[in-house]
Short mmCIF file of C-alpha atoms in Angstrom, two decimals:
data_model
loop_
_atom_site.label_atom_id
_atom_site.label_comp_id
_atom_site.label_asym_id
_atom_site.label_seq_id
_atom_site.Cartn_x
_atom_site.Cartn_y
_atom_site.Cartn_z
CA LEU A 221 132.51 133.98 148.67
CA ASP A 222 131.42 135.32 145.20
CA VAL A 223 134.71 135.54 143.77
CA PRO A 224 135.69 136.38 140.11
CA VAL A 225 136.94 133.56 138.08
CA PRO A 226 140.41 134.40 136.86
CA TYR A 227 140.69 135.14 133.27
CA TRP A 228 143.59 132.56 133.30
CA GLN A 229 140.76 129.58 134.40
CA TRP A 230 138.39 131.10 131.79
CA GLN A 231 140.61 130.68 129.12
CA GLN A 232 141.80 126.60 130.70
CA ARG A 233 137.42 125.95 130.58
CA ILE A 234 137.25 127.21 127.14
CA PHE A 235 140.27 125.18 125.88
CA VAL A 236 138.99 121.86 127.66
CA TRP A 237 134.91 122.98 126.54
CA SER A 238 136.50 123.66 123.27
CA ASN A 239 138.68 120.43 123.11
CA LEU A 240 135.03 118.01 124.53
CA THR A 241 132.62 119.93 121.91
CA ILE A 242 134.86 118.86 119.19
CA GLY A 243 135.30 115.35 120.47
CA LEU A 244 131.14 115.20 121.04
CA ILE A 245 130.69 116.08 117.45
CA PHE A 246 133.32 113.78 116.04
CA ILE A 247 131.21 111.27 118.22
CA VAL A 248 127.98 111.70 116.85
CA CYS A 249 129.03 112.27 113.39
CA ALA A 250 131.03 108.95 113.62
CA VAL A 251 127.68 107.21 114.83
CA VAL A 252 125.30 109.07 112.52
CA LEU A 253 127.68 108.18 109.27
CA MET A 254 128.11 104.53 110.57
CA THR A 255 124.37 103.89 110.43
CA PHE A 256 124.06 105.70 107.17
CA ALA A 257 126.92 103.37 105.94
CA VAL A 258 125.12 99.98 107.12
CA TRP A 259 121.43 101.09 106.07
CA ILE A 260 122.83 102.23 102.16
CA THR A 261 125.02 99.32 102.53
CA GLN A 262 122.46 97.30 102.79
CA LYS A 263 120.31 99.01 100.48
CA TRP A 264 123.07 98.40 97.43
CA LYS A 265 123.08 94.53 98.32
CA ARG A 266 119.52 94.37 98.04
CA LYS A 267 119.73 96.50 94.62
CA GLU A 268 121.76 94.13 93.40
CA ALA A 269 119.39 91.18 94.39
CA SER A 270 117.16 93.09 92.08
CA ARG A 271 119.26 93.44 89.04
CA SER A 272 120.23 89.65 89.69
CA ALA A 273 116.18 88.91 89.36
CA ILE A 274 115.99 91.15 87.04
CA SER A 275 118.26 89.95 84.66
CA GLY A 276 116.32 86.66 84.47
CA GLN A 277 114.07 88.39 82.43
CA GLU A 278 116.52 88.15 79.59
CA ASP A 279 115.80 84.80 79.38
CA ILE A 280 112.47 84.97 79.05
CA ALA A 281 111.35 84.67 75.75
CA LEU A 282 108.49 87.20 73.92
CA THR A 283 105.36 85.37 73.71
CA ASP A 284 104.00 86.20 70.31
CA GLN A 285 99.86 87.50 69.71
CA VAL A 286 97.65 84.96 71.04
CA ASP A 287 93.74 84.84 70.47
CA MET A 288 92.74 83.82 73.61
CA PRO A 289 93.35 83.68 77.47
CA PRO A 290 96.88 81.69 77.82
CA THR A 291 95.39 80.40 81.58
CA ASP A 292 92.47 81.09 83.90
CA LEU A 293 94.04 83.80 85.91
CA PRO A 294 91.12 86.17 86.77
CA ALA A 295 91.26 89.58 84.90
CA PRO A 296 91.84 91.74 87.88
CA VAL A 297 95.29 89.37 88.79
CA VAL A 298 96.19 90.00 85.39
CA SER A 299 95.93 93.87 85.42
CA LEU A 300 98.25 93.77 88.64
CA LEU A 301 100.47 91.90 87.01
CA GLY A 302 100.60 93.79 83.85
CA SER A 303 100.58 97.39 85.71
CA CYS A 304 104.24 98.87 85.80
CA HIS A 305 104.23 99.13 90.22
CA TYR A 306 102.20 95.87 90.56
CA GLN A 307 99.36 98.40 92.26
CA VAL A 308 95.67 98.51 92.05
CA GLY A 309 94.80 101.06 89.02
CA VAL A 310 91.37 101.83 88.00
CA ASP A 311 91.54 99.43 85.61
CA THR A 312 91.81 96.80 88.01
CA VAL A 313 88.61 97.94 89.45
CA MET A 314 86.70 98.20 87.01
CA ALA A 315 87.69 94.05 86.00
CA ILE A 316 86.54 93.34 89.46
CA ILE A 317 83.19 94.53 89.10
CA VAL A 318 82.62 93.26 84.83
CA GLU A 319 84.16 89.62 86.19
CA MET A 320 81.69 89.75 88.76
CA CYS A 321 78.86 90.71 86.94
CA ARG A 322 79.53 87.72 84.59
CA GLN A 323 80.25 85.41 87.78
CA GLY A 324 76.67 86.09 88.36
CA SER A 325 77.48 87.87 92.04
CA LEU A 326 76.45 91.06 90.49
CA ARG A 327 73.99 92.41 88.53
CA ILE A 328 73.85 96.19 86.29
CA ASP A 329 70.63 97.90 85.74
CA VAL A 330 69.72 101.08 84.11
CA ARG A 331 66.61 102.59 85.07
CA GLU A 332 65.50 105.76 83.12
CA LYS A 333 64.34 108.22 85.71
CA HIS A 334 61.55 110.57 84.64
CA SER A 335 60.56 114.43 85.51
CA PHE A 336 58.69 117.34 84.21
CA PHE A 337 61.40 118.52 82.05
CA SER A 338 63.83 115.86 81.46
CA LYS A 339 64.82 112.33 81.51
CA ARG A 340 67.69 110.75 82.69
CA LYS A 341 69.52 107.02 83.02
CA GLU A 342 70.33 106.18 86.96
CA VAL A 343 72.66 102.57 86.67
CA TYR A 344 72.81 100.47 89.79
CA LEU A 345 74.46 97.79 91.30
CA ILE A 346 72.94 94.89 92.75
CA LYS A 347 74.02 91.92 94.76
CA GLN A 348 72.50 88.39 93.85
CA GLY A 349 75.26 86.12 94.33
CA LEU A 350 78.37 84.85 96.83
CA SER A 351 82.10 84.49 95.85
CA ASP A 352 84.96 82.38 97.21
CA ARG A 353 87.27 84.76 96.15
CA SER A 354 89.26 86.91 98.76
CA TRP A 355 88.64 90.23 97.10
CA GLU A 356 85.20 89.42 95.68
CA LYS A 357 83.73 88.34 98.77
CA ARG A 358 85.71 91.66 100.75
CA LEU A 359 83.70 94.14 98.16
CA LEU A 360 79.92 91.83 98.58
CA ASP A 361 80.71 92.12 102.56
CA ASN A 362 80.56 95.88 101.94
CA LEU A 363 78.15 96.64 99.26
CA PRO A 364 74.39 97.08 100.20
CA ALA A 365 71.97 95.13 98.53
CA GLU A 366 71.03 97.82 96.04
CA VAL A 367 73.16 100.81 95.54
CA GLU A 368 73.50 103.84 92.76
CA ILE A 369 76.96 103.25 91.24
CA PHE A 370 77.02 107.25 91.65
CA ASP A 371 76.36 106.59 95.46
CA LEU A 372 78.88 104.12 95.50
CA ASP A 373 82.01 104.95 97.93
CA VAL A 374 84.91 102.10 98.61
CA LYS A 375 87.75 103.36 99.10
CA PHE A 376 88.96 102.37 101.93
CA LEU A 377 88.72 98.46 100.66
CA ARG A 378 91.74 99.92 97.98
CA GLU A 379 94.82 98.75 99.92
CA GLU A 380 92.99 95.68 101.11
CA ILE A 381 92.17 94.25 98.08
CA GLU A 382 95.20 94.94 96.69
CA GLU A 383 96.73 92.86 99.43
CA ASP A 384 94.27 90.23 98.41
CA LEU A 385 95.33 89.97 94.92
CA GLY A 386 98.71 90.29 95.64
CA GLU A 387 98.41 86.98 98.07
CA TYR A 388 96.61 85.47 94.83
CA LEU A 389 99.93 85.96 92.72
CA VAL A 390 101.84 84.70 95.81
CA TYR A 391 99.80 81.41 95.86
CA MET A 392 100.05 80.67 91.85
CA GLY A 393 104.10 80.97 92.43
CA ILE A 394 103.60 84.22 90.19
CA PHE A 395 105.81 86.15 92.92
CA ASP A 396 107.72 84.70 95.87
CA HIS A 397 106.34 87.91 98.33
CA ASN A 398 103.02 89.76 97.97
CA PRO A 399 104.00 92.87 96.03
CA GLY A 400 101.22 95.14 97.64
CA LYS A 401 102.76 94.52 101.00
CA CYS A 402 106.42 95.29 100.08
CA LEU A 403 105.25 98.60 98.45
CA LYS A 404 103.19 99.40 101.46
CA ASP A 405 106.03 98.92 103.59
CA PHE A 406 108.31 100.98 100.86
CA SER A 407 106.15 104.26 102.52
CA GLU A 408 106.75 103.49 105.65
CA GLU A 409 110.48 102.45 105.55
CA ARG A 410 110.75 105.70 103.07
CA PHE A 411 109.38 107.85 106.29
CA TRP A 412 111.52 106.56 108.91
CA GLY A 413 114.28 106.86 106.46
CA THR A 414 113.47 110.70 106.37
CA LEU A 415 112.94 110.97 109.87
CA LEU A 416 116.01 109.74 110.51
CA TRP A 417 118.46 112.30 108.24
CA PHE A 418 116.61 114.97 109.63
CA MET A 419 116.41 114.22 113.39
CA SER A 420 119.58 112.93 113.65
CA PHE A 421 121.23 116.50 112.28
CA ILE A 422 118.82 118.47 114.15
CA PHE A 423 120.20 116.20 117.54
CA LEU A 424 124.15 116.87 116.20
CA PHE A 425 123.45 120.80 115.85
CA LEU A 426 121.42 121.20 119.13
CA GLY A 427 124.15 118.98 121.24
CA GLY A 428 126.99 120.59 119.68
CA THR A 429 125.37 124.29 120.29
CA MET A 430 124.28 123.42 123.65
CA THR A 431 128.05 122.46 124.28
CA ILE A 432 129.70 125.35 122.68
CA PHE A 433 127.54 127.63 125.46
CA PHE A 434 127.55 125.56 128.25
CA TRP A 435 131.22 125.28 129.44
CA GLU A 436 130.01 125.40 132.97
CA PRO A 437 130.43 121.77 134.37
CA SER A 438 127.39 122.39 136.42
CA ARG A 439 125.45 122.67 133.16
CA SER A 440 126.91 119.97 130.96
CA VAL A 441 124.57 116.93 131.45
CA TYR A 442 122.58 119.28 129.19
CA SER A 443 124.59 119.25 126.13
CA ILE A 444 126.04 115.50 126.73
CA GLY A 445 122.31 114.49 127.08
CA THR A 446 121.61 116.03 124.16
CA VAL A 447 124.35 114.01 122.50
CA THR A 448 123.29 110.50 124.17
CA LEU A 449 119.95 111.26 123.12
CA ALA A 450 121.11 112.07 119.22
CA ILE A 451 122.82 108.31 119.57
CA ILE A 452 119.75 106.63 120.66
CA VAL A 453 117.72 108.17 118.35
CA THR A 454 119.93 107.39 115.37
CA PHE A 455 119.79 103.95 116.10
CA PHE A 456 116.34 103.37 116.78
CA LEU A 457 115.43 104.83 113.53
CA SER A 458 117.89 103.34 111.42
CA THR A 459 115.91 100.02 112.67
CA LYS A 460 112.74 101.25 111.68
CA ALA A 461 114.38 102.35 108.06
CA ASP A 462 115.48 99.11 107.29
CA PRO A 463 115.68 99.87 103.24
CA LEU A 464 112.09 98.02 100.86
CA ASN A 465 114.06 94.46 99.25
CA ILE A 466 113.04 95.54 95.59
CA GLY A 467 113.93 92.26 94.78
CA LYS A 468 110.35 91.07 96.77
CA ILE A 469 108.83 92.87 93.98
CA ILE A 470 110.10 91.07 91.10
CA PRO A 471 107.85 88.27 89.64
CA THR A 472 109.54 84.49 89.42
CA SER A 473 110.72 82.71 86.27
CA ALA A 474 107.31 80.97 86.08
CA GLY A 475 105.75 84.15 86.52
CA LEU A 476 107.77 86.30 84.14
CA LYS A 477 106.54 83.50 81.56
CA GLU A 478 102.99 84.19 82.58
CA ARG A 479 103.50 87.87 82.01
CA SER A 480 105.17 87.77 78.46
CA GLN A 481 101.77 85.01 77.35
CA TRP A 482 99.50 87.82 78.49
CA ASP A 483 101.17 90.79 77.05
CA GLY A 484 100.69 88.84 73.74
CA PHE A 485 97.25 87.85 74.79
CA LYS A 486 96.86 91.91 75.24
CA THR A 487 98.47 92.56 71.86
CA TYR A 488 95.43 90.67 70.13
CA LEU A 489 92.91 92.65 72.31
CA LYS A 490 94.40 95.84 71.20
CA LYS A 491 93.87 94.94 67.87
CA VAL A 492 90.63 93.60 68.04
CA SER A 493 89.25 96.83 69.29
CA ALA A 494 91.34 99.04 66.66
CA GLY A 495 89.52 96.83 64.09
CA ALA A 496 92.28 94.93 62.48
CA ALA A 497 90.47 91.64 64.14
CA ASN A 498 86.76 90.52 65.48
CA PRO A 499 86.21 87.81 67.94
CA ALA A 500 84.59 84.74 66.79
CA THR A 501 81.57 84.64 68.60
CA ALA A 502 79.65 87.00 70.86
CA ASP A 503 80.18 84.75 73.85
CA LEU A 504 84.05 85.45 73.31
CA PHE A 505 83.17 88.94 72.98
CA ASP A 506 81.74 88.76 76.32
CA GLN A 507 84.17 86.42 77.83
CA TYR A 508 87.08 88.52 76.81
CA LEU A 509 85.16 91.97 78.34
CA PRO A 510 86.71 91.41 81.66
CA TYR A 511 90.76 91.38 80.03
CA ALA A 512 90.26 93.73 77.85
CA THR A 513 88.98 96.09 81.24
CA ALA A 514 92.20 94.83 82.87
CA PHE A 515 94.15 95.75 79.93
CA GLY A 516 92.45 99.64 79.74
CA LEU A 517 90.72 98.86 77.10
CA PHE A 518 86.96 98.62 78.80
CA ASP A 519 85.69 102.20 76.46
CA THR A 520 87.06 100.88 72.83
CA TRP A 521 86.21 97.53 73.45
CA ILE A 522 82.01 97.98 74.55
CA GLU A 523 82.19 100.82 71.25
CA LYS A 524 83.73 97.56 68.98
CA GLY A 525 80.36 95.97 70.01
CA ALA A 526 78.10 98.05 69.43
CA LYS A 527 79.28 99.13 66.04
CA ALA A 528 79.44 94.75 65.29
CA ASP A 529 75.67 94.44 66.42
CA ILE A 530 76.54 92.64 68.97
CA PRO A 531 74.11 91.59 71.89
CA VAL A 532 73.99 93.19 74.91
CA PRO A 533 75.48 90.82 77.85
CA SER A 534 72.77 89.11 80.07
CA TRP A 535 73.92 90.78 83.31
CA LEU A 536 73.20 94.06 82.24
CA HIS A 537 69.68 95.12 82.16
CA LEU A 538 68.50 97.89 80.13
CA PRO A 539 65.60 99.77 79.02
CA SER A 540 63.85 98.18 76.03
CA THR A 541 63.30 101.48 74.13
CA ASP A 542 67.32 102.03 74.51
CA ASP A 543 69.49 101.62 71.73
CA LYS A 544 73.53 100.21 71.76
CA GLN A 545 75.08 104.02 71.20
CA ASP A 546 73.14 105.61 73.68
CA ILE A 547 73.56 102.76 76.17
CA THR A 548 77.77 102.57 75.04
CA LYS A 549 77.93 105.90 77.08
CA VAL A 550 75.90 105.05 79.77
CA LEU A 551 78.12 102.29 80.17
CA GLN A 552 81.76 104.52 80.07
CA ASN A 553 80.79 107.10 82.30
CA SER A 554 79.15 104.59 84.96
CA PHE A 555 82.44 102.78 84.82
CA ASN A 556 84.55 105.99 85.23
CA LEU A 557 82.56 106.54 88.49
CA VAL A 558 83.59 102.72 89.97
CA GLY A 559 87.06 104.42 89.43
CA GLU A 560 86.03 107.37 91.63
CA ALA A 561 84.16 105.08 93.96
CA PHE A 562 87.66 103.50 94.74
CA GLY A 563 89.47 106.86 95.05
CA PHE A 564 90.73 107.20 91.45
CA ASN A 565 90.02 110.63 89.82
#
């Protein structure tokens, strides 16, 4: 029989299900808050570890200006070590190309192209050797035998080269963990952390709303299921959103000393570029070019070389009629294109 439910029974159901709603919402809130408490506690502990590592820098004395490379660290690795977040930048990839040219695995050809009304220069990157370094080998494996720099496109290699350089830093004892990989993990963890906040509160809202509206016991499975799902999702996302161990991207004590020494050499190169000092020979000028590039001094360094009448490096093949000032502009524009080829605008 379809008998109407008495009003007092409805009142009783409302009372029971209202209390159940409050209880379920309290449980979900408790689970979410406990999860975040664990997550934030882990993050705080790791930040404390980072502060302890950073405090060790106070014991590292700053190195005075030095007029020669303090170690034989490759220029791209020096660039990564000196960067703000230990990430590959445009100076890093430019240093890779310059260093590979000096070592003989690449060559730069500047060619004149004539048309009826104009004359222009094209700059080509040509493979002519091998390399044992992982980042250089990776680049060589993905380059054609000859390519105009304007057409070069190797954006897809950027992250892989960053990890290769990071592994070299670990191998040299400058870091305990690959900084590039740690930063990549951080991007993923930040995504999962944001999703954790969003999904937890969405499920909390849905669970509470459905519990309020589905007072009938036969329908209560929807609200209870939603709340249960909220708890499961919260725990699952909390395992994915483990915060970055910031202490992993702090150099070791040996790494801090290494970076301090290279900062001293950077100071010297800045003075040379500004005209306050001069390298002793043209060979030194060419030898220091990769490091000047790594420190972001490429443009001013080659301008300085042109003004000081430094001979053109042997790895740069030029038309015989060109003057140095013209070549300086061509090189500056070409290496800007190298940055764009790696995805830097």
